[in-house]
Coordinates of C-alpha atoms and ligand atoms in Angstrom, one line a residue:
X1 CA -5.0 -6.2 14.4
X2 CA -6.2 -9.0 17.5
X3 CA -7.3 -12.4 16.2
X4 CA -10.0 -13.1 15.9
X5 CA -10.4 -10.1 13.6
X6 CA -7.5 -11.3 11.8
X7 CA -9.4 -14.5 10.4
X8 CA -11.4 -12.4 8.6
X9 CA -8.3 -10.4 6.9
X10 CA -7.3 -13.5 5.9
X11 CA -10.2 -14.7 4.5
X12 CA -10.2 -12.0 1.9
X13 CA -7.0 -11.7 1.4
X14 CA -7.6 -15.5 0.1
X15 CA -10.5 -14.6 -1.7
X16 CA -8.4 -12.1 -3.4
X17 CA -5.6 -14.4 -4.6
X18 CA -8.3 -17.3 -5.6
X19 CA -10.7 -14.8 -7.4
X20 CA -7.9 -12.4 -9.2
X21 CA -6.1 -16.2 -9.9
X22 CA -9.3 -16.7 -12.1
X23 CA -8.7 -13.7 -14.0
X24 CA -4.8 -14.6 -14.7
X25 CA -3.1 -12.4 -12.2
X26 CA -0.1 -13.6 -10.3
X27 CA 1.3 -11.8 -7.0
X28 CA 3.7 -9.4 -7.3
X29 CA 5.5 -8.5 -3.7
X30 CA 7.0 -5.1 -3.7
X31 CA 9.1 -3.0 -1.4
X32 CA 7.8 -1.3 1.5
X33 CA 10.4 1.8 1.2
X34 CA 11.3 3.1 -2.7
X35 CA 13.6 6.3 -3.9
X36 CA 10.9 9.0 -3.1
X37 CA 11.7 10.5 -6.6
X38 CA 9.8 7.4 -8.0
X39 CA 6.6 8.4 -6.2
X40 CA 7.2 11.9 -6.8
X41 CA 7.4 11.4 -10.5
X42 CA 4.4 9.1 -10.8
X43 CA 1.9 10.2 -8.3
X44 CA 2.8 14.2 -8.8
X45 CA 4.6 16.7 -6.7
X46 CA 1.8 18.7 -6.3
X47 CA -0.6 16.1 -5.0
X48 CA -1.9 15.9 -1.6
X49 CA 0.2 12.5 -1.4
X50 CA 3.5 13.5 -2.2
X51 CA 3.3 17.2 -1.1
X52 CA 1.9 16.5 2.3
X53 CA 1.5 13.1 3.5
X54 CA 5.2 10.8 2.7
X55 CA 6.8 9.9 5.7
X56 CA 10.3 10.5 4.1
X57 CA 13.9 10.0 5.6
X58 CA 17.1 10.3 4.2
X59 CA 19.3 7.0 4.1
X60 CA 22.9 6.8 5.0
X61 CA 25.8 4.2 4.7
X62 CA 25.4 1.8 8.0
X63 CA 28.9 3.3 9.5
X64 CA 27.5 6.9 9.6
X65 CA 25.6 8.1 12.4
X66 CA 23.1 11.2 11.9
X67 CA 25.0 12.9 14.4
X68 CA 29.1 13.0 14.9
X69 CA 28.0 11.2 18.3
X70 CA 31.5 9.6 19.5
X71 CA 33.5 11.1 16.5
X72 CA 35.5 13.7 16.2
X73 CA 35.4 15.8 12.5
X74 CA 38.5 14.7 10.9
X75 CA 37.8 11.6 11.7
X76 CA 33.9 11.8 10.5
X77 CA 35.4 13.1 7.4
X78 CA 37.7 10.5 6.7
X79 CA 35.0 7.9 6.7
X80 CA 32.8 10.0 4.2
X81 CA 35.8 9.7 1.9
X82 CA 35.9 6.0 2.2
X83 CA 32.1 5.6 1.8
X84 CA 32.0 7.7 -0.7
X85 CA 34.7 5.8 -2.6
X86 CA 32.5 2.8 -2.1
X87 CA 29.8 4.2 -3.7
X88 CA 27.7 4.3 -0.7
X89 CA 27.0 7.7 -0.8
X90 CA 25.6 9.1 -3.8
X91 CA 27.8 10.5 -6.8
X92 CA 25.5 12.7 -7.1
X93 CA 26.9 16.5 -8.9
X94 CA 27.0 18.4 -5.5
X95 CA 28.3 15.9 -3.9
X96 CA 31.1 15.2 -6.3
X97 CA 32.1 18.9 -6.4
X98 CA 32.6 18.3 -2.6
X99 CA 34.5 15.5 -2.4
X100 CA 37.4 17.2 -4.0
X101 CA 36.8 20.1 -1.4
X102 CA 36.7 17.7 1.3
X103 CA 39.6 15.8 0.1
X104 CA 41.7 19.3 -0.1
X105 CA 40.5 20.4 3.1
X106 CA 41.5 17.3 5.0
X107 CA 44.8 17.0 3.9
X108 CA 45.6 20.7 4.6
X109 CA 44.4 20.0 8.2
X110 CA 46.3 16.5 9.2
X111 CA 49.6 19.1 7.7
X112 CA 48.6 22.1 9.9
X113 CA 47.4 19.7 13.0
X114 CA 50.7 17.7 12.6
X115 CA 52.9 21.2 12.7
X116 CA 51.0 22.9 15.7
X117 CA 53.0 20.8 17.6
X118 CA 56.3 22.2 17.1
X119 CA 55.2 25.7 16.0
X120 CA 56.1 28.8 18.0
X121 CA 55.2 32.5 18.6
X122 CA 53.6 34.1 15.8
X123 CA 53.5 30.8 13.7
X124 CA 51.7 29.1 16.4
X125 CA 49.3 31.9 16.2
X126 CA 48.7 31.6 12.6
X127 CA 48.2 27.6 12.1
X128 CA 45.8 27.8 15.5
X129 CA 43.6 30.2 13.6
X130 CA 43.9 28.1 10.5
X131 CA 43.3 24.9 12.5
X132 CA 40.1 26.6 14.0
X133 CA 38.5 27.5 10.7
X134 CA 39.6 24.2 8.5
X135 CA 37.7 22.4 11.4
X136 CA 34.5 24.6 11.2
X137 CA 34.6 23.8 7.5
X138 CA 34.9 20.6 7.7
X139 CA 32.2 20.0 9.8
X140 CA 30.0 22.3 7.4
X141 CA 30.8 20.1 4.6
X142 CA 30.2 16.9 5.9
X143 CA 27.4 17.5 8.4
X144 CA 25.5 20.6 6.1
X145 CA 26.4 20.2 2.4
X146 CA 26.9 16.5 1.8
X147 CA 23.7 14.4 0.9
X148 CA 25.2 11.6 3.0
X149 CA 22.5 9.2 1.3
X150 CA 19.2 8.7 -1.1
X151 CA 15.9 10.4 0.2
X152 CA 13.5 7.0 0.9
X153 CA 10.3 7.0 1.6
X154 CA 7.1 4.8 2.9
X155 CA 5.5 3.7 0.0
X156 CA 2.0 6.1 -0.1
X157 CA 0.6 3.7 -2.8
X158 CA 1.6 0.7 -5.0
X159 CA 1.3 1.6 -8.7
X160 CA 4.6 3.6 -8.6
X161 CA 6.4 0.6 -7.7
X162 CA 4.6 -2.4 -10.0
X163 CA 5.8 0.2 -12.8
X164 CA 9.1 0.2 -11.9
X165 CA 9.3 -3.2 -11.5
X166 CA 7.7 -3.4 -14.5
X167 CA 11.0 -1.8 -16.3
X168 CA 13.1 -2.7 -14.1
X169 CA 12.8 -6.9 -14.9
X170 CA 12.4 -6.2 -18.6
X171 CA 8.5 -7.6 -18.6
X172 CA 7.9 -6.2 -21.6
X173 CA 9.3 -9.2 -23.2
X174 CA 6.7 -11.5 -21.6
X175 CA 3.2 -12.3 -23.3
X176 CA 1.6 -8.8 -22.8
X177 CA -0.2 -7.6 -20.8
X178 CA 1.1 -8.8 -17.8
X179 CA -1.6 -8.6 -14.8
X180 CA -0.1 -8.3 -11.2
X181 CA -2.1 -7.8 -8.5
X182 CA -0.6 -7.1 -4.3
X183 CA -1.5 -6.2 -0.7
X184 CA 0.1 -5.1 1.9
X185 CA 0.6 -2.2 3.6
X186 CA 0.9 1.4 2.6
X187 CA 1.6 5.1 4.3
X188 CA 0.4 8.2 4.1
X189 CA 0.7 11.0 6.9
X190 CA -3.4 11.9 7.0
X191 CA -5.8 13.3 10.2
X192 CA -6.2 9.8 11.0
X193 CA -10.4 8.9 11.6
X194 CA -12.7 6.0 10.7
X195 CA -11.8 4.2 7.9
X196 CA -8.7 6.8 7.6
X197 CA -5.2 5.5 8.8
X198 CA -1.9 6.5 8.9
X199 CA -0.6 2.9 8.2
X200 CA -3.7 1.3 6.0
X201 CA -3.7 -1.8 3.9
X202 CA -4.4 -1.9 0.2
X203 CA -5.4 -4.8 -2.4
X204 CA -4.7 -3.6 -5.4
X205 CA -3.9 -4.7 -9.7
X206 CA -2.3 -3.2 -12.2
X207 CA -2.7 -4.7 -16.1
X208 CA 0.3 -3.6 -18.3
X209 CA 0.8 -3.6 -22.0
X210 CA 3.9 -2.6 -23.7
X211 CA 2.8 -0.7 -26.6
X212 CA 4.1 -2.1 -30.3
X213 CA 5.8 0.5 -32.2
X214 CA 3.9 2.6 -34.8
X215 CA 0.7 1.4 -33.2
X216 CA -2.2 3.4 -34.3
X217 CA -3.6 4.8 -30.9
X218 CA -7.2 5.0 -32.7
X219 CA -7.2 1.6 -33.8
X220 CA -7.2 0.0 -30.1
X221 CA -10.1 1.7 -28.5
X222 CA -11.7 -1.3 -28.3
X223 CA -9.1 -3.6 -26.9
X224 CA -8.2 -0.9 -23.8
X225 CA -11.7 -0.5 -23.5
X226 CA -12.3 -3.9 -22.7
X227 CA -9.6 -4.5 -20.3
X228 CA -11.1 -1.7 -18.4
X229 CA -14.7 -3.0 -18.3
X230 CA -12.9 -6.6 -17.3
X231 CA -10.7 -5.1 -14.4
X232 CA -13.7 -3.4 -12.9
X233 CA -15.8 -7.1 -13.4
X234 CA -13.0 -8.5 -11.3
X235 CA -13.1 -6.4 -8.6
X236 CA -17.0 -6.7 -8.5
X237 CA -16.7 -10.1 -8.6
X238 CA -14.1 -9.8 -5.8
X239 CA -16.8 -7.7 -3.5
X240 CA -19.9 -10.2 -4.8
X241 CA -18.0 -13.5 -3.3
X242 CA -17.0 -11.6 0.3
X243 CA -20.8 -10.7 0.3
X244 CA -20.1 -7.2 0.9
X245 CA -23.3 -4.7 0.6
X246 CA -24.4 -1.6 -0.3
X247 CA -21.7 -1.6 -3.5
X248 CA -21.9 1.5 -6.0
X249 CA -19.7 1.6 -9.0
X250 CA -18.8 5.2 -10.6
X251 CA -16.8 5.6 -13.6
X252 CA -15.9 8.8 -15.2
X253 CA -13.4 9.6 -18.3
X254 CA -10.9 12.2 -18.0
X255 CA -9.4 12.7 -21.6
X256 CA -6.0 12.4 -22.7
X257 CA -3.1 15.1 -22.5
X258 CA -4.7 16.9 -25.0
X259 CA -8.1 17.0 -24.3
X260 CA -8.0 17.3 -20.9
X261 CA -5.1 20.0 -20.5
X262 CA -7.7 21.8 -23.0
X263 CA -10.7 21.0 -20.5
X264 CA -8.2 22.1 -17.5
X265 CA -7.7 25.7 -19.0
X266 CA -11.4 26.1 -19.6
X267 CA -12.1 25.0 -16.1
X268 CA -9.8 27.5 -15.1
X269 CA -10.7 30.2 -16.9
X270 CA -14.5 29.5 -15.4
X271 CA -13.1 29.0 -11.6
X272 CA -11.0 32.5 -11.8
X273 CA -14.2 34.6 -12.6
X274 CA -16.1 33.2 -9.4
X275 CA -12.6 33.0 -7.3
X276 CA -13.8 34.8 -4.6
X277 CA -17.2 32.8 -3.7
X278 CA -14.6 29.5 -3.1
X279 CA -12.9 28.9 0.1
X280 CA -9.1 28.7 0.5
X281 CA -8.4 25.2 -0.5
X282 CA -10.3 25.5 -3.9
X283 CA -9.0 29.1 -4.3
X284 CA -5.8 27.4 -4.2
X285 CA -6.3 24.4 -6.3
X286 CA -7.5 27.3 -9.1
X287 CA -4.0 27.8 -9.5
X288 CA -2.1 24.6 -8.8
X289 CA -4.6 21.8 -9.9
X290 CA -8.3 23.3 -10.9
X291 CA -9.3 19.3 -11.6
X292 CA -9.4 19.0 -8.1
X293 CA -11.8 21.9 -7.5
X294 CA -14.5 19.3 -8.7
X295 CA -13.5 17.1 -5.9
X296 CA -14.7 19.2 -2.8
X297 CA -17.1 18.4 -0.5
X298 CA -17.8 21.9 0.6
X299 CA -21.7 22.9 1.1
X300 CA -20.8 26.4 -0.3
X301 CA -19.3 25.6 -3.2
X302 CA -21.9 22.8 -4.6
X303 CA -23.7 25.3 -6.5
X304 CA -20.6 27.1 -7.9
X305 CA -19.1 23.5 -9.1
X306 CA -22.9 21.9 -10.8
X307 CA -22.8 25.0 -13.3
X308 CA -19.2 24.2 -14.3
X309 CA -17.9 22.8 -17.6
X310 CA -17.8 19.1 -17.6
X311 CA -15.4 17.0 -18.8
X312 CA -17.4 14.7 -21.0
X313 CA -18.3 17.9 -23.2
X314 CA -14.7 18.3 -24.5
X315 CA -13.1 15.0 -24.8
X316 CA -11.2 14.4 -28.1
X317 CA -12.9 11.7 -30.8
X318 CA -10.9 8.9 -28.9
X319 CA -11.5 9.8 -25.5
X320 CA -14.8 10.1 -26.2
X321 CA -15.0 6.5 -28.1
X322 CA -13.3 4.7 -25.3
X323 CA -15.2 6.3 -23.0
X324 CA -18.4 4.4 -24.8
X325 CA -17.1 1.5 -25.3
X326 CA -16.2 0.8 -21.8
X327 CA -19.8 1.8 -20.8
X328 CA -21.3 -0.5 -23.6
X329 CA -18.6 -3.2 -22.2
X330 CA -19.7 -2.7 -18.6
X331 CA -23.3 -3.2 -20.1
X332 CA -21.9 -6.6 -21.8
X333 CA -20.9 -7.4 -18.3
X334 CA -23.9 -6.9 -16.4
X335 CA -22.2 -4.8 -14.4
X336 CA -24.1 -1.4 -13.0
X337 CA -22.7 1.8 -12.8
X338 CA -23.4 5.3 -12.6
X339 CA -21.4 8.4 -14.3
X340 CA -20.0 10.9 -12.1
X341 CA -18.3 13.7 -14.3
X342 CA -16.2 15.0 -10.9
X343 CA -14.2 12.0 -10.4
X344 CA -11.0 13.1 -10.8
X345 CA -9.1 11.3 -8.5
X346 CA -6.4 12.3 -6.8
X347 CA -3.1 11.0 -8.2
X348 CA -1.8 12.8 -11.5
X349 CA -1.1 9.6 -13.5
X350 CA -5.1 8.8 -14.6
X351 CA -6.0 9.3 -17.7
X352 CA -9.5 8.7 -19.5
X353 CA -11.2 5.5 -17.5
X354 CA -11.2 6.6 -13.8
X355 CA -13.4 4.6 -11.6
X356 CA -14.8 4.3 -7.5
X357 CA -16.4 2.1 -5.7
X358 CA -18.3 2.5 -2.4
X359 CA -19.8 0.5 0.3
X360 CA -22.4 0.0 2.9
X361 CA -21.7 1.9 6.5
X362 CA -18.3 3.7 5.5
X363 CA -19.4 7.4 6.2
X364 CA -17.4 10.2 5.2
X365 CA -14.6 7.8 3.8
X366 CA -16.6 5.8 2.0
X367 CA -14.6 4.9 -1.2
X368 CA -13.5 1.2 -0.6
X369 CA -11.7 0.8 -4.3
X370 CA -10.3 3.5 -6.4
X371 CA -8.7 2.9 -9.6
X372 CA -8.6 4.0 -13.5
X373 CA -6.2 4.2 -16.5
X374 CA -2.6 5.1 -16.9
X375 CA -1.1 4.9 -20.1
X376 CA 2.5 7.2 -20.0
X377 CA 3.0 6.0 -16.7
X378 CA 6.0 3.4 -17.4
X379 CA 7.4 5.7 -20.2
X380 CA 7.3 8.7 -17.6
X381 CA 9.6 6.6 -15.0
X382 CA 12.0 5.3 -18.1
X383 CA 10.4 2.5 -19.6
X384 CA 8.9 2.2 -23.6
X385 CA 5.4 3.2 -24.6
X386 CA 2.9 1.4 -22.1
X387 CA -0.3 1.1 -21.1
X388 CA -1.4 0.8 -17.9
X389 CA -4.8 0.0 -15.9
X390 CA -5.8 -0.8 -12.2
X391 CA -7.0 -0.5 -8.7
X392 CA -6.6 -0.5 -4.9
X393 CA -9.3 -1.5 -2.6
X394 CA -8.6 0.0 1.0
X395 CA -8.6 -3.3 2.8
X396 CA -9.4 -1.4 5.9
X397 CA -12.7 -0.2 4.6
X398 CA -13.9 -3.6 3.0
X399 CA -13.8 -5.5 6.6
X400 CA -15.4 -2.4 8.2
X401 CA -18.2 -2.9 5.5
X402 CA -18.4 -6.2 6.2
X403 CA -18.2 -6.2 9.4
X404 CA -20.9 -3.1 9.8
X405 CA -23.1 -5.8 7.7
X406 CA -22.2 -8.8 9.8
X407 CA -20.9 -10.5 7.1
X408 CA -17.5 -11.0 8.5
X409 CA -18.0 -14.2 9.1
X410 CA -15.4 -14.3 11.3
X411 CA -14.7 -17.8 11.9
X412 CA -15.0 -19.0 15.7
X413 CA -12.5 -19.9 17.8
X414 CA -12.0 -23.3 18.0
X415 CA -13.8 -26.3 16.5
X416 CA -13.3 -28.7 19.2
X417 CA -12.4 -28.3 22.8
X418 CA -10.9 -31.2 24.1
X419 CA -12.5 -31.6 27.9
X420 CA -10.7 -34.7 29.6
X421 CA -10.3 -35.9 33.3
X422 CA -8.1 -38.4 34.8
X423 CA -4.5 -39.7 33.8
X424 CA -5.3 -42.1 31.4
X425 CA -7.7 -39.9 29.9
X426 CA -5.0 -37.4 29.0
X427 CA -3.0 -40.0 26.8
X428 CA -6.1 -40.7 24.6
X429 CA -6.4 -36.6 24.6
X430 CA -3.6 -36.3 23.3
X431 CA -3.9 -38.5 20.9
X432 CA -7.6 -36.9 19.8
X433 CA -6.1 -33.7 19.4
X434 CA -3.3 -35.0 17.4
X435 CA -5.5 -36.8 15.4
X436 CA -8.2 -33.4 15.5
X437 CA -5.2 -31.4 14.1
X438 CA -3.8 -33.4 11.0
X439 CA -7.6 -33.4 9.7
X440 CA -7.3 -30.2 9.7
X441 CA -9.9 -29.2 12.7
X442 CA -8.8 -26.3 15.1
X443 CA -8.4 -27.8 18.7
X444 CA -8.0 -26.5 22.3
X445 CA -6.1 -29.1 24.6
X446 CA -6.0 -27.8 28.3
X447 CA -2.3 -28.9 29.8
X448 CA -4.2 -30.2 33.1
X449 CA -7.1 -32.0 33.6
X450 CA -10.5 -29.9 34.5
X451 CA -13.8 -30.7 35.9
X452 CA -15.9 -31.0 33.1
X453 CA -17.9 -28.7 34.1
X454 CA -15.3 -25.9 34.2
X455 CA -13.7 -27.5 31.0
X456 CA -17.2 -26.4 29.0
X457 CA -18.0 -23.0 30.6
X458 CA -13.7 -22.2 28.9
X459 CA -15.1 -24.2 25.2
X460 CA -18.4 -21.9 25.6
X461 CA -15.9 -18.6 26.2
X462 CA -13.7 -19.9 23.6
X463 CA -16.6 -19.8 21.4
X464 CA -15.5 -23.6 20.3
X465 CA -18.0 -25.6 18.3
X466 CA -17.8 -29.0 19.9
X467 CA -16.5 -30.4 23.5
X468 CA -15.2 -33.7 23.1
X469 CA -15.3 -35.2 26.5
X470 CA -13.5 -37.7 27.8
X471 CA -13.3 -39.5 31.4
X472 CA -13.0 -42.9 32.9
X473 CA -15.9 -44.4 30.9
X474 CA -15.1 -43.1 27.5
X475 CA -11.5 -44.6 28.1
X476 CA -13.3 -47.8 29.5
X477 CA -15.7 -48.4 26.5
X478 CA -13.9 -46.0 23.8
X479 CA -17.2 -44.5 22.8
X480 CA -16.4 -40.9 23.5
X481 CA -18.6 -38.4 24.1
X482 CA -19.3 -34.9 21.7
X483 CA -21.4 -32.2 22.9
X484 CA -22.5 -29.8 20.4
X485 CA -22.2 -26.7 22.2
X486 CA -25.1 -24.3 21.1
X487 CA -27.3 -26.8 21.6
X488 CA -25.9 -29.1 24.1
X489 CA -27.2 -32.3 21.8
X490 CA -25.1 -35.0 23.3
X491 CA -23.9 -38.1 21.1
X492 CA -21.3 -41.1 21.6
X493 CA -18.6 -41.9 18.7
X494 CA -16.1 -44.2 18.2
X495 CA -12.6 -43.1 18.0
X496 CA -12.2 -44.9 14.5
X497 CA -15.1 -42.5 13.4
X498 CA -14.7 -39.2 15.2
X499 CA -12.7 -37.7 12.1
X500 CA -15.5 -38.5 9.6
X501 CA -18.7 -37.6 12.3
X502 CA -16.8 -34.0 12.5
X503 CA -16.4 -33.8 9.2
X504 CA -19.8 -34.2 8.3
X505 CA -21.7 -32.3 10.9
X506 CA -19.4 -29.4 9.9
X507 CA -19.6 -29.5 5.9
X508 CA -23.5 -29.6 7.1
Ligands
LIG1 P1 -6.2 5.8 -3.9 O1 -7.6 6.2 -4.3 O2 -5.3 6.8 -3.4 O3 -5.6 5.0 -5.2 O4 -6.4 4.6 -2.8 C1 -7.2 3.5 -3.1 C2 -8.0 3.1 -1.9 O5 -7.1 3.0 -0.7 C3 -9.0 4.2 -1.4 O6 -10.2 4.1 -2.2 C4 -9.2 3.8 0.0 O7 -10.2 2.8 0.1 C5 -7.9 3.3 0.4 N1 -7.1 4.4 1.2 C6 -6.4 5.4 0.7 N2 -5.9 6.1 1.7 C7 -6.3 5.5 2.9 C8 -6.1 5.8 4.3 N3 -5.3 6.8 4.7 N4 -6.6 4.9 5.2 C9 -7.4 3.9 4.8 N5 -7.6 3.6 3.5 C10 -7.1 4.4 2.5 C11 -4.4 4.5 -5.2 O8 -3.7 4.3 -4.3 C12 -4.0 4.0 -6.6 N6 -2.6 3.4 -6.5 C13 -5.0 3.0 -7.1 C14 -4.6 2.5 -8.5 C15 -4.0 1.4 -8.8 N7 -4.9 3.1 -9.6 C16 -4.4 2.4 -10.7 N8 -3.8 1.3 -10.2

């Protein structure tokens, strides 16, 4: 990412923090790598994301190399004890077992390596085979069976780690819910395309309530619904003030663990008898994750999927109560949206409210914001009872939409260019641009003098607003000169007043 593309990730990154600010949110700033059991847990083994696209590596104290590169076994050993000791490698079951192994091992080696010296005949014989196979096993223990370290990986999304943080820095004692919203950026090993990258950039908030013991789930239906129809306001309200076009909201519910494990067996049972008219993937997601089924995009298997059970059919008294009041919330909004019974999304935390939005020239990836509910999720990872709601807008996508509409407003270059001549005209440059800068305005200053004519044709490529020219006669009568550059209007100001004139032809 070049300037002056960057301008424009920075403006809505701005708008972000200004427009989530009016809702109550406050930044949250978490780490780019996490234990990959934390996404694992939250986002689901069996999802795309964890199963097939975390760029994963295993971490290791700082003094042990992958390979025993410069080291030879005993002493690779040795230093596995001693980080071990410190804690530095995991005391994890295994690797505990090992240790004492290890330990054993090593000590019956330094005795046979120390006596091979003097040994003789038959002896010698005997501790050199012994030598030969303590060192083989050595090697297999610390090289093969130790876990020398934590498996880490690239944070694939965000949620994971706002929850944990969540627990983590006990913010279930502050006023609930606690709103936190982030951006940066996030990995996931996909077939990389338009608007689909390996390394992508999300904006994303989470809302999170702890939930008060003995709390009747029935009796805050309306609350949760609520919060949900206000989270999805924000992020419309987000997309309204960057201009961006072409937006479609579509919400779906997806039931509780009841209902929906319920609705997952029925969809099942359905999907099994007409197996063999879906392709592999699908045929496959029959078994692991039928849900999912209702996701594909496969000409083949429309037909199949429109005559399947939908969700909204077999959602429990609550589910199906939230599920209206969000709508009639949404409607209290004026917010528009349609109903899409297959959004399922693909992260096995969601529960009921599940929601997508999509923009103007995105093609095939056109989801710019994907989001929904996740009460459970903080009690899965260790926390108490809490519920959970949010988003993440692929940051990526909204500047390609607003770029594809022109709206990127990317601001130009420079606002002035500073075009001077002569030796004493360099001093008062200097002292313009200085001047230029503190107010604020975005100045080019060329280290040697230029004809003016050459000095304008670099402000026209720089795509600068305004050449302020000075020469001989602007130093002689301190009326300088500004040149509006797209329409080469021409105008003398005082150096007292070149601050205000700029300011005001600018605001204009
Ligand atoms: P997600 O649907 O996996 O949800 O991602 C959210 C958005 O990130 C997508 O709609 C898309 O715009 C963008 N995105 C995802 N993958 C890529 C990629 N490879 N390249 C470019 N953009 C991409 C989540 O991540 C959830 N954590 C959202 C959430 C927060 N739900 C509740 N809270």
């Amino acid at each position: 990412m070049l300037p002056p593309e960057t301008d424009l990730w920075n403006r809505v990154e701005q708008t972000a923090r200004e427009v989530f600010g009016t809702f109550g949110f406050g930044e949250i700033r978490p780490p780019i790598f996490e234990p990959t059991e934390l996404f694992a847990r939250a986002v689901g083994g069996e999802t795309d994301i964890v199963s097939k696209e975390m760029y994963t590596f295993q971490d290791r104290p700082a003094d042990l190399p992958e390979q025993h590169k410069g080291f030879v076994v005993p002493e690779y050993a040795r230093r596995v004890i001693v980080n071990f000791d410190r804690r530095e490698i995991p005391h994890t079951e295994p690797n505990q077992n090992l240790i004492h192994e290890l330990k054993e091992k090593l000590d019956r080696f330094e005795w046979v390596d120390k006596n091979l010296k003097a040994a003789k005949g038959s002896e010698l014989v005997a501790l050199f085979g012994e030598y030969e196979t303590l060192y083989t096993e050595l090697a297999q223990i610390v090289f093969v069976k130790f876990a020398l370290g934590d498996l880490v990986s690239l944070r694939p999304e965000a949620t994971a780690s706002v929850c944990r943080a969540y627990i983590e820095h006990g913010m279930h004692a502050l006023p609930q819910p606690v709103k936190l919203w982030y951006t940066g950026p996030m990995f996931r090993r996909e077939r990389p395309q338009k608007g689909r990258y390996r390394q992508f950039y999300q904006i994303g908030a989470e809302v999170l309530e702890m939930v008060p013991p003995n709390q009747d789930p029935a009796k805050n239906i309306g609350k949760d619904a609520a919060v949900d129809a206000e989270v999805i306001e924000m992020v419309l309200a987000f997309f309204a003030k960057l201009g961006l076009e072409g937006v479609k909201l579509e919400i779906n519910s997806i039931g509780d663990r009841e209902c929906r494990t319920k609705y997952v067996e029925l969809l099942r049972a359905e999907l099994l008898k007409v197996k063999h008219k879906l392709g592999p993937d699908s045929q496959r997601r029959v078994e692991t994750n039928p849900l999912r089924v209702l996701d594909s995009k496969l000409d083949s298997e429309q037909g199949i999927i429109a005559g399947l059970p939908k969700i909204a059919d077999h959602l429990c008294a609550n589910c199906a109560a939230q599920y209206a009041e969000v709508k009639r919330q949404l409607g209290m909004r004026g917010v528009a949206y349609a109903e899409n019974w297959r959004l399922v999304r693909g992260l096995d935390y969601y529960m009921r409210t599940t929601f997508e939005i999509t923009a103007l020239g995105l093609g095939s990836q056109n989801a710019v914001c994907g989001g929904g509910r996740y009460d459970g999720l903080v009690e899965l990872l260790g926390g108490q009872p809490t519920k959970g709601i949010g988003f993440a807008i692929g940051e990526d996508r909204l500047i390609l939409s607003l770029q594809e509409a022109s709206k990127g407003g990317v601001a130009q270059g420079r606002d002035v260019f500073v075009a001077w001549m002569g030796e004493k005209a360099q001093a008062t440059a200097i002292a313009a641009a200085q001047k230029l800068r503190a107010a604020g305005f975005r100045v080019e200053l060329p280290p040697v003098e230029q004809k003016f004519g050459k000095a304008l044709g670099q402000a026209d490529k720089l795509g600068a607003r305004y050449a302020l020219i000075l020469g001989d006669d602007e130093i002689a009568t301190g009326q300088w000169t500004v040149k509006t550059l797209a329409s080469g209007e021409q105008r003398t100001v005082t150096a007292e007043d070149i601050v205000k004139f700029l300011q005001g032809e600018i605001e204009q």
